[in-house]
């Protein structure tokens, strides 16, 4: 089985909790990723809402250095991939992202600095209003700085992530970009009406652009019934409803995984292999074709990043 996941918060958690990449306290220890026939993971550095923008910027480099050191310790198993050519490795492929652009501090040149450090995916929002625009819990769109930022991302080769955006910010991003973008960890608002999820027209727009949508394992984004309690098996049953709905909208080549591992503790211990194996069985039982399931689990994301990551040759 192959596995490509569009979002986890593992670098942030390793840094904060002083956990090595091999720690079984992590949802995504490198050893569990190695159990797949092929594996890739986008690993995001999260901006702490309780810290200032400048503090988050400074901490970004500390988190990255810690993460890179852990990759180096496990260099026989995993590799940081900055360029499309590096995705051909047989090791676990790790792509660096940032969740929350407040750390830019209204300085567009910082995007190039983050790019040079290795960032290849930028989730512009997290929540509330920041200098780039409004998060999912607001009605604000992109600011002038936000519009400049998405254009600069396209120039540099940074993939824009619209998860966490408000409706207005989403449509402003559509209007001010030309390349495909992703929603790394968002489900269907038709199935679960949460502001973090995507409407049908949003989903179709991402598909038409050639983008990706990663399915989130966080229970409150799967069903309203999981606000106070949950059952792992029922979470997957409801996640299948999201998948079937997205497939009904023509999402065969856009759907991926974006489980948000190490970003919440409500499914602690529900390992990658366990949840993917069970999800595979449930989708098969629903009559989803094997090729479509494999594309959701790996093929769609792998093809996208082999196309849209920058080239080492600068082409």
Short mmCIF file of C-alpha atoms in Angstrom, two decimals:
data_model
loop_
_atom_site.label_atom_id
_atom_site.label_comp_id
_atom_site.label_asym_id
_atom_site.label_seq_id
_atom_site.Cartn_x
_atom_site.Cartn_y
_atom_site.Cartn_z
CA UNK A 1 0.00 0.00 0.00
CA UNK A 2 1.17 3.54 -0.82
CA UNK A 3 0.51 6.69 1.18
CA UNK A 4 0.74 10.42 0.41
CA UNK A 5 -0.70 12.77 3.04
CA UNK A 6 -1.08 16.51 2.48
CA UNK A 7 -0.92 17.73 6.08
CA UNK A 8 0.55 16.91 9.46
CA UNK A 9 1.88 19.09 12.30
CA UNK A 10 4.68 16.71 13.22
CA UNK A 11 7.61 19.21 13.08
CA UNK A 12 5.81 21.55 15.48
CA UNK A 13 4.95 18.74 17.88
CA UNK A 14 8.48 17.28 17.81
CA UNK A 15 9.89 20.71 18.65
CA UNK A 16 7.40 21.58 21.40
CA UNK A 17 7.40 18.19 23.10
CA UNK A 18 11.07 17.41 22.44
CA UNK A 19 10.18 14.17 20.65
CA UNK A 20 12.50 12.40 18.21
CA UNK A 21 11.20 11.39 14.79
CA UNK A 22 11.19 7.76 15.94
CA UNK A 23 8.97 8.47 18.96
CA UNK A 24 5.88 6.29 19.18
CA UNK A 25 4.15 9.20 20.93
CA UNK A 26 3.92 10.81 17.49
CA UNK A 27 1.06 9.98 15.14
CA UNK A 28 3.55 9.86 12.27
CA UNK A 29 6.84 8.40 13.49
CA UNK A 30 9.18 7.80 10.61
CA UNK A 31 9.10 4.05 11.23
CA UNK A 32 5.34 3.91 10.61
CA UNK A 33 5.74 5.79 7.34
CA UNK A 34 8.45 3.34 6.30
CA UNK A 35 5.96 0.48 6.52
CA UNK A 36 4.25 1.69 3.35
CA UNK A 37 5.44 0.56 -0.07
CA UNK A 38 5.89 4.25 -0.87
CA UNK A 39 5.18 7.22 1.38
CA UNK A 40 5.20 11.00 1.26
CA UNK A 41 4.10 13.52 3.86
CA UNK A 42 3.69 17.30 3.87
CA UNK A 43 4.94 18.44 7.26
CA UNK A 44 3.76 21.87 8.38
CA UNK A 45 5.34 24.33 10.78
CA UNK A 46 2.41 25.82 12.66
CA UNK A 47 2.26 29.47 13.71
CA UNK A 48 1.24 29.69 17.35
CA UNK A 49 -1.82 31.96 17.75
CA UNK A 50 -0.61 32.87 21.25
CA UNK A 51 2.64 34.35 19.95
CA UNK A 52 3.41 37.50 18.02
CA UNK A 53 4.11 37.36 14.28
CA UNK A 54 7.78 38.07 14.86
CA UNK A 55 8.04 35.38 17.53
CA UNK A 56 6.50 32.88 15.10
CA UNK A 57 8.97 33.94 12.42
CA UNK A 58 11.92 33.42 14.75
CA UNK A 59 10.52 30.10 15.98
CA UNK A 60 10.02 28.89 12.41
CA UNK A 61 13.78 28.57 11.97
CA UNK A 62 14.19 26.79 15.30
CA UNK A 63 11.45 24.29 14.41
CA UNK A 64 12.94 23.76 10.95
CA UNK A 65 16.45 23.20 12.27
CA UNK A 66 15.13 20.69 14.79
CA UNK A 67 13.13 18.93 12.07
CA UNK A 68 16.06 18.87 9.66
CA UNK A 69 18.29 17.43 12.38
CA UNK A 70 15.77 14.64 12.96
CA UNK A 71 15.63 13.93 9.23
CA UNK A 72 19.42 13.74 9.18
CA UNK A 73 19.37 11.25 12.07
CA UNK A 74 17.01 9.13 9.98
CA UNK A 75 18.65 9.80 6.62
CA UNK A 76 18.53 6.11 5.78
CA UNK A 77 14.72 6.24 6.00
CA UNK A 78 13.57 9.74 5.07
CA UNK A 79 14.51 12.64 2.84
CA UNK A 80 13.46 16.30 2.62
CA UNK A 81 12.18 17.00 -0.89
CA UNK A 82 12.46 20.59 -2.15
CA UNK A 83 12.39 19.80 -5.86
CA UNK A 84 10.34 17.51 -8.08
CA UNK A 85 13.42 15.46 -9.01
CA UNK A 86 13.84 14.46 -5.36
CA UNK A 87 10.47 12.71 -5.31
CA UNK A 88 12.03 9.74 -7.11
CA UNK A 89 13.75 8.61 -3.91
CA UNK A 90 12.75 5.29 -2.35
CA UNK A 91 12.91 6.88 1.10
CA UNK A 92 9.97 8.52 2.85
CA UNK A 93 9.48 11.84 1.06
CA UNK A 94 8.97 14.87 3.32
CA UNK A 95 7.79 18.24 2.00
CA UNK A 96 7.97 21.31 4.23
CA UNK A 97 4.96 23.55 4.69
CA UNK A 98 3.91 26.48 6.87
CA UNK A 99 0.48 26.85 8.44
CA UNK A 100 -0.38 30.50 8.99
CA UNK A 101 1.29 33.41 7.17
CA UNK A 102 1.28 35.93 10.02
CA UNK A 103 5.01 35.26 10.39
CA UNK A 104 5.58 37.23 7.18
CA UNK A 105 4.98 40.42 9.19
CA UNK A 106 3.87 42.34 6.07
CA UNK A 107 7.29 41.74 4.53
CA UNK A 108 6.90 40.06 1.14
CA UNK A 109 10.64 39.36 0.94
CA UNK A 110 10.23 36.86 3.76
CA UNK A 111 8.52 34.51 1.33
CA UNK A 112 11.81 34.10 -0.52
CA UNK A 113 13.58 33.52 2.81
CA UNK A 114 11.11 30.78 3.74
CA UNK A 115 11.40 29.30 0.25
CA UNK A 116 15.20 29.21 0.54
CA UNK A 117 14.80 27.43 3.88
CA UNK A 118 12.78 24.74 2.12
CA UNK A 119 9.12 25.75 2.42
CA UNK A 120 7.10 24.57 -0.56
CA UNK A 121 3.49 24.78 0.72
CA UNK A 122 1.92 27.80 2.43
CA UNK A 123 -1.41 27.63 4.26
CA UNK A 124 -2.06 31.35 4.40
CA UNK A 125 -4.63 31.38 7.20
CA UNK A 126 -5.37 29.57 10.40
CA UNK A 127 -8.11 31.55 12.15
CA UNK A 128 -9.16 35.15 12.69
CA UNK A 129 -7.88 38.15 10.78
CA UNK A 130 -4.20 38.51 9.94
CA UNK A 131 -2.30 40.86 7.67
CA UNK A 132 -2.91 38.59 4.65
CA UNK A 133 -6.69 38.33 5.13
CA UNK A 134 -9.46 36.46 6.88
CA UNK A 135 -9.56 32.95 8.25
CA UNK A 136 -12.48 30.54 8.08
CA UNK A 137 -14.19 32.08 11.11
CA UNK A 138 -14.37 35.54 9.50
CA UNK A 139 -16.05 37.15 6.49
CA UNK A 140 -12.88 38.98 5.47
CA UNK A 141 -11.13 38.46 2.15
CA UNK A 142 -7.51 38.84 1.14
CA UNK A 143 -5.89 42.15 1.94
CA UNK A 144 -3.70 43.91 -0.61
CA UNK A 145 -0.75 42.24 1.09
CA UNK A 146 -2.51 38.87 0.83
CA UNK A 147 -3.11 39.37 -2.88
CA UNK A 148 0.54 40.27 -3.32
CA UNK A 149 1.55 37.20 -1.30
CA UNK A 150 -0.38 34.68 -3.41
CA UNK A 151 1.05 36.18 -6.59
CA UNK A 152 4.57 36.00 -5.14
CA UNK A 153 4.01 32.38 -4.11
CA UNK A 154 3.23 31.51 -7.71
CA UNK A 155 6.37 33.27 -8.92
CA UNK A 156 8.59 31.45 -6.43
CA UNK A 157 7.01 28.01 -6.87
CA UNK A 158 5.31 27.86 -3.47
CA UNK A 159 2.06 25.90 -3.56
CA UNK A 160 -0.86 27.84 -2.07
CA UNK A 161 -3.05 26.04 0.46
CA UNK A 162 -6.58 27.44 0.94
CA UNK A 163 -7.54 25.32 3.96
CA UNK A 164 -8.54 27.59 6.86
CA UNK A 165 -9.52 30.44 4.51
CA UNK A 166 -12.79 32.35 4.70
CA UNK A 167 -15.12 32.08 1.72
CA UNK A 168 -14.09 35.59 0.66
CA UNK A 169 -10.36 34.83 0.96
CA UNK A 170 -10.89 31.65 -1.08
CA UNK A 171 -12.55 33.48 -3.96
CA UNK A 172 -10.00 36.29 -3.81
CA UNK A 173 -7.31 33.62 -4.17
CA UNK A 174 -9.09 32.20 -7.20
CA UNK A 175 -9.25 35.69 -8.73
CA UNK A 176 -5.58 36.54 -8.12
CA UNK A 177 -3.90 33.27 -9.10
CA UNK A 178 -3.52 31.26 -12.28
CA UNK A 179 -1.92 28.02 -11.10
CA UNK A 180 -3.48 25.03 -9.28
CA UNK A 181 -3.73 25.28 -5.50
CA UNK A 182 -4.69 22.83 -2.78
CA UNK A 183 -6.92 22.55 0.27
CA UNK A 184 -4.61 20.30 2.23
CA UNK A 185 -6.96 19.26 5.05
CA UNK A 186 -10.61 20.14 4.47
CA UNK A 187 -13.75 18.03 4.14
CA UNK A 188 -17.18 18.63 2.60
CA UNK A 189 -19.49 21.24 4.15
CA UNK A 190 -22.39 19.44 2.43
CA UNK A 191 -21.78 16.48 4.75
CA UNK A 192 -20.53 18.45 7.77
CA UNK A 193 -21.46 22.18 7.78
CA UNK A 194 -18.32 23.50 9.44
CA UNK A 195 -16.60 26.71 8.33
CA UNK A 196 -13.38 24.74 7.91
CA UNK A 197 -14.93 22.60 5.20
CA UNK A 198 -15.43 23.24 1.48
CA UNK A 199 -18.65 23.95 -0.36
CA UNK A 200 -19.47 22.07 -3.54
CA UNK A 201 -18.67 25.02 -5.80
CA UNK A 202 -15.34 25.55 -4.03
CA UNK A 203 -14.50 21.88 -4.49
CA UNK A 204 -15.40 21.93 -8.17
CA UNK A 205 -13.29 25.06 -8.64
CA UNK A 206 -10.25 23.33 -7.13
CA UNK A 207 -10.86 20.35 -9.42
CA UNK A 208 -11.16 22.59 -12.48
CA UNK A 209 -7.87 24.25 -11.56
CA UNK A 210 -6.16 20.87 -11.34
CA UNK A 211 -5.70 21.16 -7.57
CA UNK A 212 -6.04 18.79 -4.63
CA UNK A 213 -8.25 18.38 -1.57
CA UNK A 214 -6.99 16.40 1.42
CA UNK A 215 -9.50 14.55 3.63
CA UNK A 216 -9.20 15.58 7.27
CA UNK A 217 -9.45 13.03 10.09
CA UNK A 218 -10.33 15.61 12.78
CA UNK A 219 -13.74 14.41 14.12
CA UNK A 220 -15.57 17.80 14.32
CA UNK A 221 -14.81 18.35 10.60
CA UNK A 222 -16.21 14.90 9.78
CA UNK A 223 -19.60 15.15 11.50
CA UNK A 224 -21.34 17.52 13.95
CA UNK A 225 -22.08 14.51 16.16
CA UNK A 226 -18.40 14.31 17.09
CA UNK A 227 -18.23 17.64 18.91
CA UNK A 228 -18.15 16.10 22.36
CA UNK A 229 -17.54 12.38 21.83
CA UNK A 230 -16.44 10.14 19.01
CA UNK A 231 -15.71 6.60 17.97
CA UNK A 232 -12.82 5.89 15.62
CA UNK A 233 -14.84 3.41 13.56
CA UNK A 234 -17.74 5.83 13.19
CA UNK A 235 -15.34 8.62 12.22
CA UNK A 236 -14.19 6.54 9.27
CA UNK A 237 -17.77 5.61 8.36
CA UNK A 238 -18.64 9.29 8.16
CA UNK A 239 -15.40 10.12 6.31
CA UNK A 240 -16.50 7.69 3.61
CA UNK A 241 -19.61 9.87 3.15
CA UNK A 242 -17.35 12.84 2.41
CA UNK A 243 -15.38 10.80 -0.11
CA UNK A 244 -18.46 9.51 -1.89
CA UNK A 245 -19.91 13.01 -2.08
CA UNK A 246 -16.71 14.50 -3.47
CA UNK A 247 -16.50 11.66 -6.00
CA UNK A 248 -20.06 12.43 -7.09
CA UNK A 249 -18.81 15.94 -7.93
CA UNK A 250 -16.11 14.57 -10.23
CA UNK A 251 -13.25 14.56 -7.72
CA UNK A 252 -11.52 11.33 -8.77
CA UNK A 253 -8.28 13.13 -9.63
CA UNK A 254 -8.46 15.77 -6.89
CA UNK A 255 -9.10 13.74 -3.74
CA UNK A 256 -6.21 12.89 -1.41
CA UNK A 257 -5.50 12.34 2.26
CA UNK A 258 -4.82 15.27 4.60
CA UNK A 259 -5.34 13.64 7.96
CA UNK A 260 -3.95 16.47 10.15
CA UNK A 261 -1.91 13.97 12.17
CA UNK A 262 -0.10 15.32 15.23
CA UNK A 263 -2.44 18.32 15.01
CA UNK A 264 -4.98 17.00 17.51
CA UNK A 265 -5.10 14.33 20.19
CA UNK A 266 -8.63 12.96 19.91
CA UNK A 267 -7.56 10.04 17.73
CA UNK A 268 -4.24 9.46 19.45
CA UNK A 269 -2.80 6.08 18.56
CA UNK A 270 -4.95 5.65 15.46
CA UNK A 271 -1.95 4.91 13.29
CA UNK A 272 -1.57 5.63 9.58
CA UNK A 273 -1.61 1.96 8.69
CA UNK A 274 -4.68 1.24 10.80
CA UNK A 275 -6.82 4.07 9.50
CA UNK A 276 -5.75 3.71 5.86
CA UNK A 277 -6.29 -0.04 5.88
CA UNK A 278 -9.77 0.31 7.36
CA UNK A 279 -10.65 3.17 5.02
CA UNK A 280 -9.52 1.07 2.05
CA UNK A 281 -11.83 -1.76 3.16
CA UNK A 282 -14.80 0.57 3.63
CA UNK A 283 -14.40 2.23 0.24
CA UNK A 284 -14.05 -1.14 -1.46
CA UNK A 285 -17.24 -2.31 0.26
CA UNK A 286 -19.01 0.79 -1.12
CA UNK A 287 -18.04 -0.19 -4.65
CA UNK A 288 -15.33 2.42 -5.23
CA UNK A 289 -12.94 1.18 -7.90
CA UNK A 290 -9.50 0.06 -6.74
CA UNK A 291 -7.72 2.51 -9.07
CA UNK A 292 -9.66 5.46 -7.60
CA UNK A 293 -8.86 4.38 -4.04
CA UNK A 294 -5.15 4.07 -4.86
CA UNK A 295 -5.21 7.51 -6.49
CA UNK A 296 -6.80 9.00 -3.37
CA UNK A 297 -4.23 7.36 -1.14
CA UNK A 298 -1.19 8.18 -3.28
CA UNK A 299 -1.47 8.67 -7.02
CA UNK A 300 -3.23 12.03 -7.23
CA UNK A 301 -0.89 13.81 -4.82
CA UNK A 302 2.20 12.15 -6.23
CA UNK A 303 1.34 13.27 -9.76
CA UNK A 304 0.51 16.80 -8.59
CA UNK A 305 3.77 17.37 -6.74
CA UNK A 306 5.88 15.77 -9.45
CA UNK A 307 4.33 18.38 -11.73
CA UNK A 308 4.12 21.44 -9.50
CA UNK A 309 7.11 21.34 -7.17
CA UNK A 310 9.88 23.55 -8.59
CA UNK A 311 12.65 21.94 -10.57
CA UNK A 312 16.18 21.76 -9.25
CA UNK A 313 17.25 22.95 -12.68
CA UNK A 314 15.17 26.10 -12.30
CA UNK A 315 12.90 25.17 -15.17
#
